[in-house]
Short mmCIF file of C-alpha atoms in Angstrom, two decimals:
data_model
loop_
_atom_site.label_atom_id
_atom_site.label_comp_id
_atom_site.label_asym_id
_atom_site.label_seq_id
_atom_site.Cartn_x
_atom_site.Cartn_y
_atom_site.Cartn_z
CA UNK T 1 16.80 22.63 57.31
CA UNK T 2 19.16 25.32 56.00
CA UNK T 3 18.04 27.30 52.97
CA UNK T 4 21.19 26.31 51.05
CA UNK T 5 20.10 22.66 51.16
CA UNK T 6 16.83 23.53 49.39
CA UNK T 7 18.45 25.22 46.38
CA UNK T 8 18.41 23.16 43.18
CA UNK T 9 21.73 22.21 41.65
CA UNK T 10 22.57 24.57 38.73
CA UNK T 11 22.46 22.96 35.31
CA UNK T 12 25.74 22.69 33.36
CA UNK T 13 26.14 25.22 30.58
CA UNK T 14 28.93 23.52 28.62
CA UNK T 15 28.23 20.60 26.34
CA UNK T 16 30.57 18.21 24.55
CA UNK T 17 28.01 17.76 21.76
CA UNK T 18 28.38 19.63 18.49
CA UNK T 19 24.78 20.81 18.70
CA UNK T 20 23.25 22.47 21.74
CA UNK T 21 21.71 19.96 24.14
CA UNK T 22 19.18 20.77 26.83
CA UNK T 23 20.25 19.28 30.14
CA UNK T 24 17.18 18.28 32.10
CA UNK T 25 18.88 15.53 34.07
CA UNK T 26 21.41 15.65 36.91
CA UNK T 27 24.04 13.79 34.84
CA UNK T 28 27.08 15.50 33.38
CA UNK T 29 28.82 14.35 30.20
CA UNK T 30 31.91 12.23 30.64
CA UNK T 31 35.20 13.76 29.50
CA UNK T 32 36.11 12.53 26.04
CA UNK T 33 39.37 10.68 25.48
CA UNK T 34 41.04 9.91 22.16
CA UNK T 35 40.40 6.47 20.73
CA UNK T 36 43.34 4.06 20.49
CA UNK T 37 45.34 4.33 17.29
CA UNK T 38 46.16 1.53 14.90
CA UNK T 39 42.85 -0.31 14.75
CA UNK T 40 41.04 -1.08 11.47
CA UNK T 41 38.55 1.56 10.33
CA UNK T 42 35.62 -0.82 10.82
CA UNK T 43 36.44 -1.01 14.54
CA UNK T 44 36.03 2.77 14.91
CA UNK T 45 32.78 2.77 12.92
CA UNK T 46 31.34 -0.01 15.09
CA UNK T 47 32.56 1.61 18.30
CA UNK T 48 30.95 4.95 17.49
CA UNK T 49 27.74 3.23 16.35
CA UNK T 50 27.53 1.37 19.68
CA UNK T 51 28.02 4.60 21.63
CA UNK T 52 25.30 6.34 19.61
CA UNK T 53 22.92 3.40 20.06
CA UNK T 54 23.57 3.39 23.80
CA UNK T 55 22.86 7.12 24.11
CA UNK T 56 19.64 6.73 22.12
CA UNK T 57 18.50 3.69 24.13
CA UNK T 58 19.04 5.60 27.38
CA UNK T 59 17.14 8.62 26.04
CA UNK T 60 14.24 6.42 24.93
CA UNK T 61 14.08 4.65 28.28
CA UNK T 62 14.17 8.01 30.08
CA UNK T 63 11.32 9.29 27.90
CA UNK T 64 9.07 6.32 28.75
CA UNK T 65 9.64 4.05 25.76
CA UNK T 66 10.42 0.79 27.54
CA UNK T 67 9.65 -1.88 24.95
CA UNK T 68 11.64 -2.42 21.76
CA UNK T 69 8.35 -2.84 19.87
CA UNK T 70 7.45 0.76 20.77
CA UNK T 71 10.75 2.06 19.34
CA UNK T 72 10.16 2.25 15.60
CA UNK T 73 12.76 3.92 13.40
CA UNK T 74 10.74 7.15 13.34
CA UNK T 75 10.57 7.23 17.15
CA UNK T 76 14.31 6.66 17.45
CA UNK T 77 15.07 9.35 14.85
CA UNK T 78 12.76 11.82 16.59
CA UNK T 79 14.55 11.14 19.88
CA UNK T 80 17.91 11.67 18.18
CA UNK T 81 16.76 15.04 16.90
CA UNK T 82 15.41 15.99 20.33
CA UNK T 83 18.75 15.30 22.05
CA UNK T 84 20.80 17.00 19.33
CA UNK T 85 22.15 14.01 17.47
CA UNK T 86 22.27 13.26 13.74
CA UNK T 87 19.57 10.83 12.55
CA UNK T 88 20.72 7.23 13.00
CA UNK T 89 20.90 4.69 10.21
CA UNK T 90 18.64 1.63 10.04
CA UNK T 91 21.51 -0.46 11.43
CA UNK T 92 21.86 1.84 14.44
CA UNK T 93 18.09 1.76 15.02
CA UNK T 94 18.24 -2.03 15.01
CA UNK T 95 21.08 -1.87 17.55
CA UNK T 96 19.03 0.47 19.78
CA UNK T 97 16.18 -2.05 19.88
CA UNK T 98 18.63 -4.85 20.66
CA UNK T 99 20.01 -2.85 23.60
CA UNK T 100 16.47 -2.20 24.85
CA UNK T 101 15.73 -5.95 24.72
CA UNK T 102 18.86 -6.60 26.74
CA UNK T 103 17.92 -3.92 29.32
CA UNK T 104 14.61 -5.62 30.19
#
């Protein structure tokens, strides 16, 4: 086997997050696109909340928290801090648990 095939893939150094994020997975962030204009403000709030809940649910599942009963608000907020995200609201925490129930 050639030596080049044994080298690990270099980790990305750029992040789309506002806070520094440690990349310990092979995934790269998706390029951000502007949201469609002309929708009611509540649509944008809900859309961003769903994205945040999805990121948190994925991070919890990757860290070994597989059951929604294990994901208390404190656990979810600690995970948010660990991945460089602002602490989620109670509504977002509820949404994270709902996504984890759906993922089972």
